[in-house]
Short mmCIF file of C-alpha atoms and ligand atoms in Angstrom, two decimals:
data_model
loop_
_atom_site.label_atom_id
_atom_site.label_comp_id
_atom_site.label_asym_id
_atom_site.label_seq_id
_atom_site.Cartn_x
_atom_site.Cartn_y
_atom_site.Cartn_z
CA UNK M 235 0.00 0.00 0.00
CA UNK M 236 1.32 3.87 -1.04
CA UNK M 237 1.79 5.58 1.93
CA UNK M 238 2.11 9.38 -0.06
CA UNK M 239 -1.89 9.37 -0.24
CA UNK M 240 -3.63 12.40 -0.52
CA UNK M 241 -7.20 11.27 0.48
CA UNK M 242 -9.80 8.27 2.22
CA UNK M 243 -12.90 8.38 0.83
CA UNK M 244 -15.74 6.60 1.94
CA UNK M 245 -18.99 6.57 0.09
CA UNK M 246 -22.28 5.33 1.15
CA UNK M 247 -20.34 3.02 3.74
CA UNK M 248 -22.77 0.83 4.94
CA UNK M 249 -23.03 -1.99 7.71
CA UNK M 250 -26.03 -4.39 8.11
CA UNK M 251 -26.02 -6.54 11.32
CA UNK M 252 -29.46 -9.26 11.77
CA UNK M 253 -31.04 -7.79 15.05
CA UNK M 254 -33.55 -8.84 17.67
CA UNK M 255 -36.05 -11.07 15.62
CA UNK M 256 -33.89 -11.30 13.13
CA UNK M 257 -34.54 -8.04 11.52
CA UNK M 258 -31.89 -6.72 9.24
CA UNK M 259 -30.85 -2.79 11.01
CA UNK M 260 -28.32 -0.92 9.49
CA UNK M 261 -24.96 -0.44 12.72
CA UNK M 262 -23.80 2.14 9.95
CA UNK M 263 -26.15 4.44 7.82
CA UNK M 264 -24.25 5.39 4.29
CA UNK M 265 -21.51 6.65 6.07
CA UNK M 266 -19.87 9.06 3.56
CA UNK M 267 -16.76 10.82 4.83
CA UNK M 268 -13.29 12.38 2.80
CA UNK M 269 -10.11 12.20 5.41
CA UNK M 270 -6.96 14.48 4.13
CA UNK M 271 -3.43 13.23 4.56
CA UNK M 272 -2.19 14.81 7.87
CA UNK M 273 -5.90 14.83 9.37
CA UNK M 274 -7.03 13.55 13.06
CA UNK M 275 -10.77 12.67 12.63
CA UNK M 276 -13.11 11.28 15.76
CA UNK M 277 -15.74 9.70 15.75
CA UNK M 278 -18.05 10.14 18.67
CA UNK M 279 -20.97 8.89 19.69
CA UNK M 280 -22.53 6.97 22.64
CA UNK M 281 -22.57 3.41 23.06
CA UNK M 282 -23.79 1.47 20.31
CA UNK M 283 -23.94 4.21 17.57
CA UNK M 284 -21.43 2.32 15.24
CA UNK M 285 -18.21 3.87 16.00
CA UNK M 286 -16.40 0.71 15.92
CA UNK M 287 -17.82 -0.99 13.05
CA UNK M 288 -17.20 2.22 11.07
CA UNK M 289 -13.35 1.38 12.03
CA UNK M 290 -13.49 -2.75 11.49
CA UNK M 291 -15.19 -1.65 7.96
CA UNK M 292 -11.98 0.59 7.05
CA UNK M 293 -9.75 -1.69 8.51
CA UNK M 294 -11.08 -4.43 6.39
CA UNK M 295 -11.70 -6.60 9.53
CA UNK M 296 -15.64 -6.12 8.63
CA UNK M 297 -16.86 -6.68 5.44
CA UNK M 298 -19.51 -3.28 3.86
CA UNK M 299 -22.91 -4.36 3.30
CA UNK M 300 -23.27 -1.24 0.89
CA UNK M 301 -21.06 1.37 -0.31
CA UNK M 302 -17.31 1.79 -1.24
CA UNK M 303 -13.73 3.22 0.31
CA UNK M 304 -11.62 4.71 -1.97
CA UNK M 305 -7.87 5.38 -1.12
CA UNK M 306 -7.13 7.84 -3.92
CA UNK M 307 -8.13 6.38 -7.25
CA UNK M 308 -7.89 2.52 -5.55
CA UNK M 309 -11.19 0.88 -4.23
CA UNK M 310 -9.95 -0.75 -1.26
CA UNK M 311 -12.89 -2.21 0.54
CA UNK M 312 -12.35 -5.61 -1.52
CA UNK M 313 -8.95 -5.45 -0.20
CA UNK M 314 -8.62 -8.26 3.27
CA UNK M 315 -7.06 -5.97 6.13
CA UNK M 316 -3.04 -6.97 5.42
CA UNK M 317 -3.45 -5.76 2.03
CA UNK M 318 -4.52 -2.36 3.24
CA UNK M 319 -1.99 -2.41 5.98
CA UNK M 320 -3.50 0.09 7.81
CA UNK M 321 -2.40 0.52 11.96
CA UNK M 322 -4.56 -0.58 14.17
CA UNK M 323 -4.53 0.60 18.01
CA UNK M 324 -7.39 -0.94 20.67
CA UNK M 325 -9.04 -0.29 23.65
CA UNK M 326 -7.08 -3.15 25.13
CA UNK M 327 -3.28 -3.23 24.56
CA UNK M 328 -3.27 -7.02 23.42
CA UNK M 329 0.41 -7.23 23.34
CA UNK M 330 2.55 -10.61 23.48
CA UNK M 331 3.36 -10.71 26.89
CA UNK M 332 6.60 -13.16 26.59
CA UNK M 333 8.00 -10.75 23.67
CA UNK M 334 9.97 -7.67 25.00
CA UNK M 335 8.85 -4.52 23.97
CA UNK M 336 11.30 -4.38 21.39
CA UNK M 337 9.97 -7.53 19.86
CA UNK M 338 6.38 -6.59 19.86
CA UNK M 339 7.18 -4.00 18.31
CA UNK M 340 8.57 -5.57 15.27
CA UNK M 341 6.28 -8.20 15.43
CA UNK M 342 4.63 -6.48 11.83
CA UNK M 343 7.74 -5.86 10.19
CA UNK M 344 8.55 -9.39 10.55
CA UNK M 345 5.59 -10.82 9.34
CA UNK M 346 6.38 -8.85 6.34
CA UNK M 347 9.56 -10.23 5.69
CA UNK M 348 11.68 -7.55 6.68
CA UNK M 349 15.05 -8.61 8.03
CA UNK M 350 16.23 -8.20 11.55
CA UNK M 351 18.50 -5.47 10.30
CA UNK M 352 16.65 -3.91 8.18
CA UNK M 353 14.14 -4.03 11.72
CA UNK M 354 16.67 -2.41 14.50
CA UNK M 355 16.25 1.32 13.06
CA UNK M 356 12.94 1.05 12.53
CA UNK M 357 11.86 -0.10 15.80
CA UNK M 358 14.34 1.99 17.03
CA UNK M 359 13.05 5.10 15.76
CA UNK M 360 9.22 4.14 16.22
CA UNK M 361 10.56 3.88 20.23
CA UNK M 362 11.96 6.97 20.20
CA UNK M 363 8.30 8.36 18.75
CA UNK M 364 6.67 7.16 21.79
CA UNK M 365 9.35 7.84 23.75
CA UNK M 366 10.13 4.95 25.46
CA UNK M 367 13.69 4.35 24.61
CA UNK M 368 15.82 2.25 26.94
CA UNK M 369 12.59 -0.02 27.70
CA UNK M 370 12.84 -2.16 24.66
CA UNK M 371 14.12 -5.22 26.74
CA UNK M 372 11.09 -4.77 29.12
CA UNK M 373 8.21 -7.35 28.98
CA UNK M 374 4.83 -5.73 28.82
CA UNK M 375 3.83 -6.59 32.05
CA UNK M 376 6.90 -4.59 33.48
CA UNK M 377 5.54 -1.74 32.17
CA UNK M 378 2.38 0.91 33.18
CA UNK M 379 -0.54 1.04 31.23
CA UNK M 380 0.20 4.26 29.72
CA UNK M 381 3.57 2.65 28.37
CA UNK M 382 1.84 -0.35 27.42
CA UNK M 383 -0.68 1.76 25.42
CA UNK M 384 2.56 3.39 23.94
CA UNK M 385 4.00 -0.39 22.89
CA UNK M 386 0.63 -0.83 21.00
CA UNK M 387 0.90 2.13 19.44
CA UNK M 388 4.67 1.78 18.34
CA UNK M 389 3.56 -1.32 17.09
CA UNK M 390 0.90 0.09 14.87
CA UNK M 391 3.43 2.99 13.69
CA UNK M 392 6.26 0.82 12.88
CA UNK M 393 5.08 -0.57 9.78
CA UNK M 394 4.23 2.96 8.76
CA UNK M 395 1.17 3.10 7.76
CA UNK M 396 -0.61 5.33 5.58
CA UNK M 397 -3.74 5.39 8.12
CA UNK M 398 -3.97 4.97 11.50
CA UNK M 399 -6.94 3.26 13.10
CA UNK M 400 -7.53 3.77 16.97
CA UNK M 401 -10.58 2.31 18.99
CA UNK M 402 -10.77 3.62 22.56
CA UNK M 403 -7.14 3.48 22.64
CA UNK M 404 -7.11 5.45 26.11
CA UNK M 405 -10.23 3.72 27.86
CA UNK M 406 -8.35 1.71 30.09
CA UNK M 407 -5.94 4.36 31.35
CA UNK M 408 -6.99 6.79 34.61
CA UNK M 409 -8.05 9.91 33.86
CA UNK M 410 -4.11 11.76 34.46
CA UNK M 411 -2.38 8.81 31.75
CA UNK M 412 -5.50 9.61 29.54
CA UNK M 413 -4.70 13.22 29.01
CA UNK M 414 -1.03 12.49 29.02
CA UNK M 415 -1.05 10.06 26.08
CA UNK M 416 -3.80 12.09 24.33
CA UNK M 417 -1.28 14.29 23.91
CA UNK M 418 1.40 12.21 22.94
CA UNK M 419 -0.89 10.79 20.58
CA UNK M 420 -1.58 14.46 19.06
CA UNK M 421 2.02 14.63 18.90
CA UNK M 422 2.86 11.43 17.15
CA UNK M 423 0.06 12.23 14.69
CA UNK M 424 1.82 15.57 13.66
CA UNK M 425 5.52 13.70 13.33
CA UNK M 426 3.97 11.38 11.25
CA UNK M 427 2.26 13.05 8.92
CA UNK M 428 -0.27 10.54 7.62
CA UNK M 429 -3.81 10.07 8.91
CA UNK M 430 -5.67 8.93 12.07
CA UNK M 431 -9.08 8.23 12.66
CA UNK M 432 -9.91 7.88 16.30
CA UNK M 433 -12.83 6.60 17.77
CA UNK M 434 -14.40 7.64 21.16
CA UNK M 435 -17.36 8.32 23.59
CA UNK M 436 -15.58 10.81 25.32
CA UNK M 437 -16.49 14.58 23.23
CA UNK M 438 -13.20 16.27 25.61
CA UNK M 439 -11.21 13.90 23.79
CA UNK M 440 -12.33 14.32 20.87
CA UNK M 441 -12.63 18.23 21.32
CA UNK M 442 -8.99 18.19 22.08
CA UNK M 443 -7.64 15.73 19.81
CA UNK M 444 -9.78 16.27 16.03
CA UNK M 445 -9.38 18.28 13.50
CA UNK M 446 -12.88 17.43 12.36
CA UNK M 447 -15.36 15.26 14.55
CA UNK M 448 -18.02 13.14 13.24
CA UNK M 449 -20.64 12.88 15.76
CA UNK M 450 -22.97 9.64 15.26
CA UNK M 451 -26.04 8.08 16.76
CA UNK M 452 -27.92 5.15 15.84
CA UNK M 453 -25.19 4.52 13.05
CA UNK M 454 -26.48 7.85 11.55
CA UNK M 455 -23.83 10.82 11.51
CA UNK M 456 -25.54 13.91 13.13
CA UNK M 457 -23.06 16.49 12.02
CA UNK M 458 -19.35 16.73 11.07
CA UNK M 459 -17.12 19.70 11.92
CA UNK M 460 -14.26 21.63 14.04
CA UNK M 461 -14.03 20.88 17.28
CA UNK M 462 -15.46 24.61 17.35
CA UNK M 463 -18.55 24.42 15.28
CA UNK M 464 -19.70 20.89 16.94
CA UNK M 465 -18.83 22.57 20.00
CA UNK M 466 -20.54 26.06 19.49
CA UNK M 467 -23.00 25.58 16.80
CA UNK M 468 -24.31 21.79 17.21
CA UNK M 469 -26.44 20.23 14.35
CA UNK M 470 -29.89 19.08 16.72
CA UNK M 471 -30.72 18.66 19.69
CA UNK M 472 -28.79 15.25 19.91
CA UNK M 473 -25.32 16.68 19.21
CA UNK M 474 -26.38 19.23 21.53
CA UNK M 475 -26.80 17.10 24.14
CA UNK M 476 -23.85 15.18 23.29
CA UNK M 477 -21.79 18.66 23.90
CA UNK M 478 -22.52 19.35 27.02
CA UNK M 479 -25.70 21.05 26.70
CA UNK M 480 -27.36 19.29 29.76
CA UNK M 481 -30.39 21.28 30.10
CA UNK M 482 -32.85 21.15 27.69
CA UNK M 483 -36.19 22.57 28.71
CA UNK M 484 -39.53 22.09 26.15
CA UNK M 485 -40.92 24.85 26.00
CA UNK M 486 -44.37 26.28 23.96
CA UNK M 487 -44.52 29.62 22.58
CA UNK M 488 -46.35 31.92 24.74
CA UNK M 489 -46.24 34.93 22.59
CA UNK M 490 -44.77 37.01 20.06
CA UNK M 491 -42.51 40.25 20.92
CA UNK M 492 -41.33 41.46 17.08
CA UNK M 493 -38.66 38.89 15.80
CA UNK M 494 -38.56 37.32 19.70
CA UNK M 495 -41.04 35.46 21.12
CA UNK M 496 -40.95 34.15 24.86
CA UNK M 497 -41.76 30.46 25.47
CA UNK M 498 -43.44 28.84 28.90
CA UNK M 499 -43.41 26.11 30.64
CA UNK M 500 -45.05 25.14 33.95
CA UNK M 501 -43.59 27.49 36.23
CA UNK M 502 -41.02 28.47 33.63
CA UNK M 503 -41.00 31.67 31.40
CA UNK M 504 -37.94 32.28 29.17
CA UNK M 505 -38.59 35.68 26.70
CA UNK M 506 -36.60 36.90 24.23
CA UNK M 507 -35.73 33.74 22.41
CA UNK M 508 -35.28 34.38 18.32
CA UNK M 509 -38.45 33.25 16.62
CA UNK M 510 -36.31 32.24 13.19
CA UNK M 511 -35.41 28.51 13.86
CA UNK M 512 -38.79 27.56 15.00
CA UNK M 513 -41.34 25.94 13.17
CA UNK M 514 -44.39 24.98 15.19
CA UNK M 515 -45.83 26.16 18.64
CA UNK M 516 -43.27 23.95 20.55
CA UNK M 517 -39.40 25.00 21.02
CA UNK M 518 -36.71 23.24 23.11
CA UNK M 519 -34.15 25.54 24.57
CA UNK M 520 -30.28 24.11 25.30
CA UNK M 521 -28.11 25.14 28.02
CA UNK M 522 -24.66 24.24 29.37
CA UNK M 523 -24.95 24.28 33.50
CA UNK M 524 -21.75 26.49 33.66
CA UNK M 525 -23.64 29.26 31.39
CA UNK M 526 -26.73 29.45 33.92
CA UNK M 527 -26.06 31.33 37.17
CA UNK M 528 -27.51 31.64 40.87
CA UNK M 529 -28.97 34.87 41.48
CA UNK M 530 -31.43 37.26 39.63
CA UNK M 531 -31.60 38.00 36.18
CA UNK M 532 -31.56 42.01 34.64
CA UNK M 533 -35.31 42.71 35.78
CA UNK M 534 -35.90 39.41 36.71
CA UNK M 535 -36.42 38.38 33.48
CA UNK M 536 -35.36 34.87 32.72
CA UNK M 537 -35.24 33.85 36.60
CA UNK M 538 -36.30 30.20 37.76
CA UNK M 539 -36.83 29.40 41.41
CA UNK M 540 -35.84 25.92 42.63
CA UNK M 541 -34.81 23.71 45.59
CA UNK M 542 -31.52 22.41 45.67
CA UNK M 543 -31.64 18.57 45.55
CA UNK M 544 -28.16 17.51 44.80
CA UNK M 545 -24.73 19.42 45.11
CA UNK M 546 -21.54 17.90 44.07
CA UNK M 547 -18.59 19.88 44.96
CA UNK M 548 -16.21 20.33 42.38
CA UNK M 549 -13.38 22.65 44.17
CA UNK M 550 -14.30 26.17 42.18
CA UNK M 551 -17.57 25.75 42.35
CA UNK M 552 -20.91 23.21 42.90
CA UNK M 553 -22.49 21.23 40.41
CA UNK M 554 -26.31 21.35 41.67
CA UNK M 555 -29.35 20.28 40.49
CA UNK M 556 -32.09 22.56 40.81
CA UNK M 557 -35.78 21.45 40.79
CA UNK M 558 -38.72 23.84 40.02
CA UNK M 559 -41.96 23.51 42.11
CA UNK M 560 -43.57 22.30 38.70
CA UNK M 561 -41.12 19.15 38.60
CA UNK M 562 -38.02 20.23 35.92
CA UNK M 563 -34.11 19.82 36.28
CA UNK M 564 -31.54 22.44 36.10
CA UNK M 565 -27.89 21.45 36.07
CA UNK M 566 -26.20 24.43 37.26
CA UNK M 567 -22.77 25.61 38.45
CA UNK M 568 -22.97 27.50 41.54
CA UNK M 569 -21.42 28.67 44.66
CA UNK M 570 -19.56 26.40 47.09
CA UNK M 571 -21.62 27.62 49.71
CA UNK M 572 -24.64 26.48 48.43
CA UNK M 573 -26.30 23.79 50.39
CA UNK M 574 -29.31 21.15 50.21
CA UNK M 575 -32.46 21.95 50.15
CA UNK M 576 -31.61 26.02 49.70
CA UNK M 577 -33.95 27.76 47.83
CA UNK M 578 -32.42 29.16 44.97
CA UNK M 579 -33.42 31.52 41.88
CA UNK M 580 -31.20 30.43 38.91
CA UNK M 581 -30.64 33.39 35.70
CA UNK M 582 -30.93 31.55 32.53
CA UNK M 583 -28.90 33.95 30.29
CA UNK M 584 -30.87 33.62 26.50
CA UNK M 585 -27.96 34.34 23.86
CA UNK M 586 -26.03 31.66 25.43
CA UNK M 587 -29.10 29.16 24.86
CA UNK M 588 -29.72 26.71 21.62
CA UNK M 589 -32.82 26.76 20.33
CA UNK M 590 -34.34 23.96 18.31
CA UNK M 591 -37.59 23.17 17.13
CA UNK M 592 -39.22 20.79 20.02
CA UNK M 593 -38.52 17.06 19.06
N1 ATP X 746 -21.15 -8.77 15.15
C1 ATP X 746 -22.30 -8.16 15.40
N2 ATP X 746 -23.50 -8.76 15.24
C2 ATP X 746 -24.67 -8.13 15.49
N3 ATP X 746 -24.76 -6.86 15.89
C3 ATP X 746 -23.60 -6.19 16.08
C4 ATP X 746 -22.32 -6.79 15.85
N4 ATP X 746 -21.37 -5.86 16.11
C5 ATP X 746 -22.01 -4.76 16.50
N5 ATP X 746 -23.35 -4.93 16.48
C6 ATP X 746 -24.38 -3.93 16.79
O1 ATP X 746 -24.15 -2.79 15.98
C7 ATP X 746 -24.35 -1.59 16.69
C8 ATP X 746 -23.10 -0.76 16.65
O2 ATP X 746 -22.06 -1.40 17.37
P1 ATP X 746 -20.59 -0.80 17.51
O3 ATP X 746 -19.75 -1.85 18.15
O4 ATP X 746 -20.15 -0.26 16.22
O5 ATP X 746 -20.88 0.40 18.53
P2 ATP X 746 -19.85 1.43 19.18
O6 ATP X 746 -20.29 2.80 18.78
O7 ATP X 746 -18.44 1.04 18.89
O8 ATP X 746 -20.17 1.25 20.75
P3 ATP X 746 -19.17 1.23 22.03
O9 ATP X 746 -18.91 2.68 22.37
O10 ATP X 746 -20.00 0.57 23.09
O11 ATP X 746 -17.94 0.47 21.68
C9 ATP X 746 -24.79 -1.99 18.09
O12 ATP X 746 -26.19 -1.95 18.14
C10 ATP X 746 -24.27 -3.41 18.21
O13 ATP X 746 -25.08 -4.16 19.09
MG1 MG X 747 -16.87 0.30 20.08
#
C-alpha cells in the first residue's frame, strides 16, 4: 500500500447486522466521509452508535454491506485488512506478553519479511516516537498502562502506515495517563504526517484531539465539523446534548414580541428567544450548566426558582441540580456555599441558549 496518499474516501459506507427477531438494522447508515493526509478525525458517539464498526469496515476486519472506500483512485474495501496495511490501536493493549517490547514491536515488520536489520532502526526510531527508549528489553507486564498503550501504538506505527486506526485506545488508562497520552498521541500524529481516525465516547477527547469530529447516533452521523462548530453551533438537539448542553427545557410559545417570542413552561417563562429557527408552537431551549447562574436576572427576566436537591462539589464551584416547584431539572454551576435543600433563583442567560424546534 502507497503511503504518499492524498485522500480516504468513503462513500455510502454501509453496515447491516441481523437484530432482535432477526430483523436486518443498518450499525452504519451510508456513512460518507473524505479524510486528508495529515488529518485527526473522531468519531463520537454513545454506546452502540457504530463507531467501531465504522473502524473494522476501514480496517477491512468487517466486510460493507453497501457502499465503497476509496484510497485515492484505488477501491480498497475488496482489499482483506493486510493488504490495506492500515495501523490498528485498541481499547485493550493485546500485546505478546513473553515478547519484550522491542519484539512486539517488530512483530509487523517481521511478518512482512523484513530482516532483523533492516528491523533495529525502525523499531528503534518508532521507540523513540513514543518515547520509550531504553525499555525495549522490558516485557509488557513490566511496564504501566500508559507505556503499554505506547508499545501498542509503536507497534501500529512501525510498519508505517498510511492510516492509523484507533478504537478507545485510552479507555483503560486513569483519567491523568488519559490526558497524558492524548497528547502524545496528538504529537505522534503531527511527526507522522499521515492520517488517524480515532474513535471515542468521550467529546473532551475528541474536542482536544480532532481536526474534524463526526458525531454519530444510531449509526447515523448527526453532524461533522471543528471541534469549534460541533462545539458552538451543534447540528440538533442530539449533538447538543452530546456537547454538554445538559439542560434542555420544552418549552411552547407563549407569545410574540417582534422577531422574539418568549416560550413557557409550567412554572417556567424564558422571553426573548429568536423566533427564526422555529417551526411549530413547541421550542426546546439548550443550556450548558456552567452558562446558567444563581442569582437574579436584569429585571428578573429569565429567573427560575428551585430547591436544591443535589450538590456535588467540584473545588471552584458546585455542580447542583435545581428542581422547580412544577417538577423540571436544572444542572447548574454555583457557589460552594450552596447547600441542600436552599432555595435558589437560577438566571438563565438567553444568547447563550440553543434553540431547536421541540422534538
Ligand atoms: N457482530 C455483530 N452482530 C450483530 N450486531 C452487532 C455486531 N457488532 C455490533 N453490532 C451492533 O451494531 C451496533 C453498533 O455497534 P458498535 O460496536 O459499532 O458500537 P460502538 O459505537 O463502537 O459502541 P461502544 O462505544 O460501546 O464500543 C450496536 O447496536 C451493536 O449491538
Ligand atoms: Mg466500540
Amino acid at each position: 500500500m502507497k503511503h504518499d496518499f492524498k485522500e480516504l474516501k468513503l462513500d455510502r459506507v454501509t453496515r447491516q447486522f441481523a437484530g432482535a427477531g432477526g430483523k436486518a438494522f443498518n450499525a452504519l447508515d451510508e456513512l460518507t466521509l473524505t479524510v486528508k493526509r495529515g488529518e485527526f478525525i473522531c468519531l463520537l458517539g454513545p454506546s452502540g452508535c457504530g463507531k467501531s464498526t465504522a473502524l473494522n469496515c476501514i480496517a477491512g476486519l468487517m466486510q460493507l454491506s453497501g457502499g465503497s472506500i476509496w484510497l485515492d483512485e484505488q477501491r480498497i474495501d475488496t482489499l482483506p485488512p493486510e493488504k490495506r496495511g492500515f495501523g490498528m490501536v485498541f481499547q485493550n493493549y493485546a500485546l505478546f506478553p513473553h515478547m519484550t517490547v522491542a519484539k512486539n514491536i517488530g512483530f509487523g515488520l517481521k511478518m512482512r519479511g523484513v530482516s532483523p536489520s533492516a528491523m533495529t532502526p525502525r523499531v528503534a526510531h518508532a521507540l523513540k516516537l513514543v518515547q520509550l527508549t531504553g525499555q525495549e528489553h522490558k516485557l509488557p507486564g513490566q511496564l504501566s498502562g500508559g507505556q503499554q498503550q505506547r508499545v501498542a501504538i509503536a507497534r501500529a506505527i512501525v510498519i508505517e502506515p498510511p492510516l492509523i486506526l484507533m478504537d478507545e485506545p485510552l479507555s483503560n488508562l486513569d483519567a491523568k495517563l488519559r490526558i497524558e497520552t492524548r497528547a502524545e498521541i496528538r504529537r505522534i500524529h503531527r511527526e507522522l504526517d499521515r492520517a488517524t481516525i480515532y474513535v471515542t465516547h468521550d467529546q473532551d477527547e475528541a474536542l482536544s484531539l480532532a481536526d474534524r469530529i463526526v458525531v454519530m447516533k444510531d449509526g447515523v452521523v448527526q453532524q461533522i465539523g471543528t471541534p469549534a462548530e460541533v462545539y458552538a453551533q451543534p447540528a440538533n438537539l442530539h449533538v447538543a446534548r452530546f456537547m454538554g448542553y445538559r439542560n434542555v427545557l420544552e418549552l411552547d410559545v407563549a407569545r410574540e414580541e417582534g422577531d422574539r417570542v418568549a416560550l413557557r413552561g409550567g412554572d417556567i417563562v424564558i422571553t426573548g428567544v429568536r423566533k427564526q429557527p422555529l417551526k411549530g408552537a413547541r421550542a426546546a431551549v439548550a443550556i450548558r450548566p456552567e452558562e446558567i447562574s444563581v442569582g437574579e436576572g436584569p429585571g428578573g427576566l429569565n429567573t427560575i426558582a428551585g430547591r436544591v436537591e443535589n450538590v456535588e462539589y467540584s473545588g471552584r464551584d458546585s455542580l447542583l441540580d435545581v428542581v422547580t416547584s412544577s417538577g423540571t431539572l436544572l444542572h447548574v454551576r454555583g457557589p460552594v456555599t450552596t447547600a441542600l435543600d436552599d432555595i435558589v433563583r437560577v438566571y438563565v442567560p438567553v444568547e447563550r441558549a440553543l434553540v431547536y424546534p421541540a422534538e
